[in-house]
Amino acid sequence: MKTVLITGATSGIGKSTATVLANEKKYKLILCGRREDRLSQLKSELGSLTEIHTLSFDVRDKNAVFSSIDSLPDGCKEIDILINNAGNAHGLDPIHLGNPDDWDAMIDINVKGLLYVSKAVVPGMVERKQGHIINIGSIAGKDVYPDGNVYCASKFAVDAISQGMRIDLAKHGLKVSEIKPGAVVTEFSQVRFKGDDTRANKIYEGFTPMTPEDVAEIIAFVISRPKHVNIADLIVLAQAQASGSVIYRNQS
Ligand code: NDP
Ligand code: 8X3
C-alpha cells in the first residue's frame, strides 16, 4: 500500500483529496495542517477506511516541518506520494496598497513552506529511486490578474519549482506533477479576505465554480497513472472561466 502525505488537509482541496483517497482504500494517509481539532476529526471520520496519521505543524516553521515528518512511525516513514497543497492568498490589493505582512505570509507559506516539506520528504524518494510529487499551483501561476501581484508571484514560483524539480528528479526515477486550478469554492476566499464573507462569496457569484472534490478526483487520477506516465502540468478551470482574469458570469 502506497503512503501519501498531504499538506493542507484540514480544508478545501486537501481535505477532499484525503477523503477521495481514503475511500479508494489503497493508500496510507499522512494528513497535515495546523488545526489539530480538524485533524482529529478527519482521523475519526476516515480511520475506518484506511490507516491515517496526522501531523500538526506550520509549514513556515522549518524545524517543526523536519521534526514532525521525522517523527512518523516506521511503516509510514517511506512516503511514496507527496501532495504539496498547503497555501492561501492573503489580500487582493494593488501593489502600492499591499500589506507587507500579507506578502510575507504568501511567500513564506506558498513558496518556502512547499520547499521545506519537499526537503523533508524528497531525499528519501531519491534514495529509494521512486516517488511522485504533486504541487498545487494555480491559474494564478500562469496568468497574472489585477491586484493578484504577490499571490500570482508565489504561484509562478511554484511553477518554476515544479519545472526545476522535474528536471532534477526525473533522472532519479521520480515524477513531478503540477496541477493549476482556477476558481474552486473552499475557505480560500474567506482567508484571502480575512473573514469578510460578503467579499468572499462575490468571487463565486453568477457562475458554477469547481468544488474541491472536482480537483481531488483529478489528483487521484494523476497519482494512479502507470509508473511510466507522468501528467506533468495540468490547468483545470470551471467551464465559465477562460483565464486568470476572465470569468463569464450570469450567462443563460
Ligand atoms: P483552504 O483555505 O480551504 O485550505 C488551505 C489549507 O492550507 C488548509 O488546510 C490550511 O490548514 C493549510 N495551510 C494554510 N497555511 C498553512 C500553514 N502556514 N501551515 C500549514 N498549513 C497551512 O484553500 P484551498 O483548499 O483552496 O487551497 C489549497 C491550495 O490550492 C492552495 O495552495 C491554494 O493556493 C491552491 N489553489 C486554490 C484555488 C481556489 O480557488 N480555491 C485555486 C487554485 C489553487 P490549517 O489552516 O489547518 O493550517
Ligand atoms: C486560486 C485561484 O484565481 O483566485 O489560486 O487566484 S485565483
Short mmCIF file of N, CA, C and O and ligand atoms in Angstrom, two decimals, residues 8-13 33-35 57-60 85-88 109 136-138 151 155 181-184 186-188 191, ligand 1:
data_model
loop_
_atom_site.label_atom_id
_atom_site.label_comp_id
_atom_site.label_asym_id
_atom_site.label_seq_id
_atom_site.Cartn_x
_atom_site.Cartn_y
_atom_site.Cartn_z
N GLY A 8 -2.02 20.74 4.11
CA GLY A 8 -3.27 21.49 3.96
C GLY A 8 -4.47 20.57 3.88
O GLY A 8 -5.41 20.82 3.12
N ALA A 9 -4.45 19.51 4.71
CA ALA A 9 -5.53 18.51 4.64
C ALA A 9 -6.74 18.88 5.50
O ALA A 9 -7.72 18.14 5.52
N THR A 10 -6.67 20.01 6.21
CA THR A 10 -7.77 20.35 7.13
C THR A 10 -8.92 21.07 6.45
O THR A 10 -9.93 21.36 7.09
N SER A 11 -8.78 21.38 5.16
CA SER A 11 -9.81 22.18 4.49
C SER A 11 -9.71 22.01 2.98
O SER A 11 -8.67 21.57 2.47
N GLY A 12 -10.77 22.35 2.30
CA GLY A 12 -10.74 22.55 0.86
C GLY A 12 -10.19 21.39 0.04
O GLY A 12 -10.57 20.22 0.24
N ILE A 13 -9.29 21.70 -0.86
CA ILE A 13 -8.76 20.71 -1.82
C ILE A 13 -8.04 19.57 -1.08
O ILE A 13 -8.20 18.40 -1.42
N GLY A 33 -1.65 19.78 8.77
CA GLY A 33 -2.28 21.10 8.84
C GLY A 33 -1.99 21.67 10.20
O GLY A 33 -1.40 20.99 11.04
N ARG A 34 -2.40 22.92 10.44
CA ARG A 34 -2.16 23.48 11.78
C ARG A 34 -3.31 23.16 12.72
O ARG A 34 -3.11 23.04 13.90
N ARG A 35 -4.54 23.06 12.23
CA ARG A 35 -5.71 22.94 13.12
C ARG A 35 -5.89 21.49 13.59
O ARG A 35 -6.43 20.66 12.88
N PHE A 57 1.66 20.95 12.04
CA PHE A 57 2.78 21.89 12.02
C PHE A 57 2.46 23.03 11.06
O PHE A 57 1.60 22.90 10.19
N ASP A 58 3.17 24.12 11.26
CA ASP A 58 3.07 25.27 10.37
C ASP A 58 4.18 25.12 9.33
O ASP A 58 5.36 25.00 9.70
N VAL A 59 3.83 25.11 8.05
CA VAL A 59 4.86 24.89 7.03
C VAL A 59 5.92 26.00 7.00
O VAL A 59 6.99 25.82 6.43
N ARG A 60 5.62 27.13 7.68
CA ARG A 60 6.62 28.21 7.73
C ARG A 60 7.74 27.90 8.70
O ARG A 60 8.79 28.53 8.66
N ASN A 85 0.05 20.89 -1.03
CA ASN A 85 -1.18 21.62 -1.27
C ASN A 85 -1.35 22.83 -0.35
O ASN A 85 -2.01 23.81 -0.72
N ALA A 86 -0.73 22.81 0.84
CA ALA A 86 -0.96 23.90 1.82
C ALA A 86 -0.65 25.24 1.17
O ALA A 86 0.38 25.40 0.51
N GLY A 87 -1.53 26.20 1.37
CA GLY A 87 -1.28 27.52 0.80
C GLY A 87 -2.54 28.34 0.82
O GLY A 87 -3.63 27.81 1.03
N ASN A 88 -2.38 29.61 0.63
CA ASN A 88 -3.52 30.52 0.58
C ASN A 88 -3.09 31.83 -0.07
O ASN A 88 -1.91 32.11 -0.20
N ILE A 109 4.53 30.77 3.13
CA ILE A 109 3.72 29.54 3.13
C ILE A 109 3.77 28.87 1.75
O ILE A 109 4.14 27.70 1.63
N ILE A 136 0.44 21.79 -5.92
CA ILE A 136 -0.77 22.52 -6.29
C ILE A 136 -0.38 23.96 -6.59
O ILE A 136 -0.09 24.75 -5.69
N GLY A 137 -0.32 24.25 -7.88
CA GLY A 137 -0.06 25.62 -8.34
C GLY A 137 -1.39 26.33 -8.48
O GLY A 137 -2.28 26.17 -7.65
N SER A 138 -1.55 27.08 -9.55
CA SER A 138 -2.81 27.82 -9.76
C SER A 138 -2.79 28.42 -11.15
O SER A 138 -1.73 28.68 -11.72
N TYR A 151 0.38 37.13 -4.72
CA TYR A 151 -0.13 35.75 -4.75
C TYR A 151 0.27 35.10 -6.09
O TYR A 151 0.76 33.97 -6.11
N LYS A 155 2.66 31.74 -6.92
CA LYS A 155 2.28 30.57 -7.73
C LYS A 155 3.13 30.46 -9.00
O LYS A 155 3.34 29.35 -9.50
N PRO A 181 -5.31 24.81 -10.65
CA PRO A 181 -6.76 25.05 -10.75
C PRO A 181 -7.08 26.53 -10.91
O PRO A 181 -6.33 27.40 -10.46
N GLY A 182 -8.26 26.79 -11.49
CA GLY A 182 -8.88 28.12 -11.41
C GLY A 182 -9.75 28.14 -10.17
O GLY A 182 -9.46 27.46 -9.18
N ALA A 183 -10.86 28.90 -10.23
CA ALA A 183 -11.67 29.13 -9.02
C ALA A 183 -12.31 27.85 -8.48
O ALA A 183 -13.02 27.14 -9.21
N VAL A 184 -12.05 27.57 -7.22
CA VAL A 184 -12.60 26.41 -6.51
C VAL A 184 -13.21 26.95 -5.22
O VAL A 184 -12.57 27.72 -4.51
N THR A 186 -13.72 26.93 -1.65
CA THR A 186 -13.11 26.34 -0.44
C THR A 186 -13.11 27.47 0.60
O THR A 186 -13.84 28.45 0.45
N GLU A 187 -12.23 27.38 1.58
CA GLU A 187 -12.07 28.51 2.51
C GLU A 187 -11.10 29.56 1.97
O GLU A 187 -10.78 30.54 2.63
N PHE A 188 -10.61 29.33 0.74
CA PHE A 188 -9.58 30.18 0.14
C PHE A 188 -9.95 31.68 0.18
O PHE A 188 -9.14 32.51 0.61
N VAL A 191 -10.13 33.21 3.66
CA VAL A 191 -8.78 33.53 4.15
C VAL A 191 -8.26 34.78 3.45
O VAL A 191 -7.78 35.71 4.09
P1 NDP B 1 -8.31 26.35 2.02
O1 NDP B 1 -8.15 27.67 2.70
O2 NDP B 1 -9.64 25.70 2.07
O3 NDP B 1 -7.20 25.33 2.54
C1 NDP B 1 -5.87 25.74 2.78
C2 NDP B 1 -5.15 24.63 3.53
O4 NDP B 1 -3.76 25.03 3.68
C3 NDP B 1 -5.72 24.40 4.91
O5 NDP B 1 -5.79 23.03 5.16
C4 NDP B 1 -4.70 25.06 5.83
O6 NDP B 1 -4.62 24.34 7.07
C5 NDP B 1 -3.40 24.89 5.03
N1 NDP B 1 -2.44 25.92 5.42
C6 NDP B 1 -2.53 27.26 5.21
N2 NDP B 1 -1.49 27.89 5.78
C7 NDP B 1 -0.73 26.93 6.37
C8 NDP B 1 0.46 26.95 7.13
N3 NDP B 1 1.09 28.11 7.41
N4 NDP B 1 0.98 25.80 7.58
C9 NDP B 1 0.35 24.62 7.33
N5 NDP B 1 -0.78 24.52 6.59
C10 NDP B 1 -1.32 25.67 6.14
O7 NDP B 1 -7.87 26.62 0.49
P2 NDP B 1 -7.77 25.66 -0.80
O8 NDP B 1 -8.13 24.27 -0.47
O9 NDP B 1 -8.48 26.36 -1.88
O10 NDP B 1 -6.21 25.78 -1.10
C11 NDP B 1 -5.35 24.68 -1.26
C12 NDP B 1 -4.31 25.02 -2.31
O11 NDP B 1 -4.95 25.21 -3.56
C13 NDP B 1 -3.52 26.29 -2.04
O12 NDP B 1 -2.16 26.08 -2.37
C14 NDP B 1 -4.15 27.30 -2.98
O13 NDP B 1 -3.25 28.34 -3.32
C15 NDP B 1 -4.48 26.42 -4.15
N6 NDP B 1 -5.49 26.89 -5.08
C16 NDP B 1 -6.74 27.20 -4.66
C17 NDP B 1 -7.68 27.63 -5.57
C18 NDP B 1 -9.06 28.07 -5.16
O14 NDP B 1 -9.72 28.78 -5.95
N7 NDP B 1 -9.56 27.69 -4.01
C19 NDP B 1 -7.36 27.68 -6.99
C20 NDP B 1 -6.00 27.37 -7.31
C21 NDP B 1 -5.11 26.95 -6.39
P3 NDP B 1 -4.50 24.97 8.53
O15 NDP B 1 -5.15 26.33 8.47
O16 NDP B 1 -5.20 23.98 9.40
O17 NDP B 1 -3.03 25.02 8.75
#
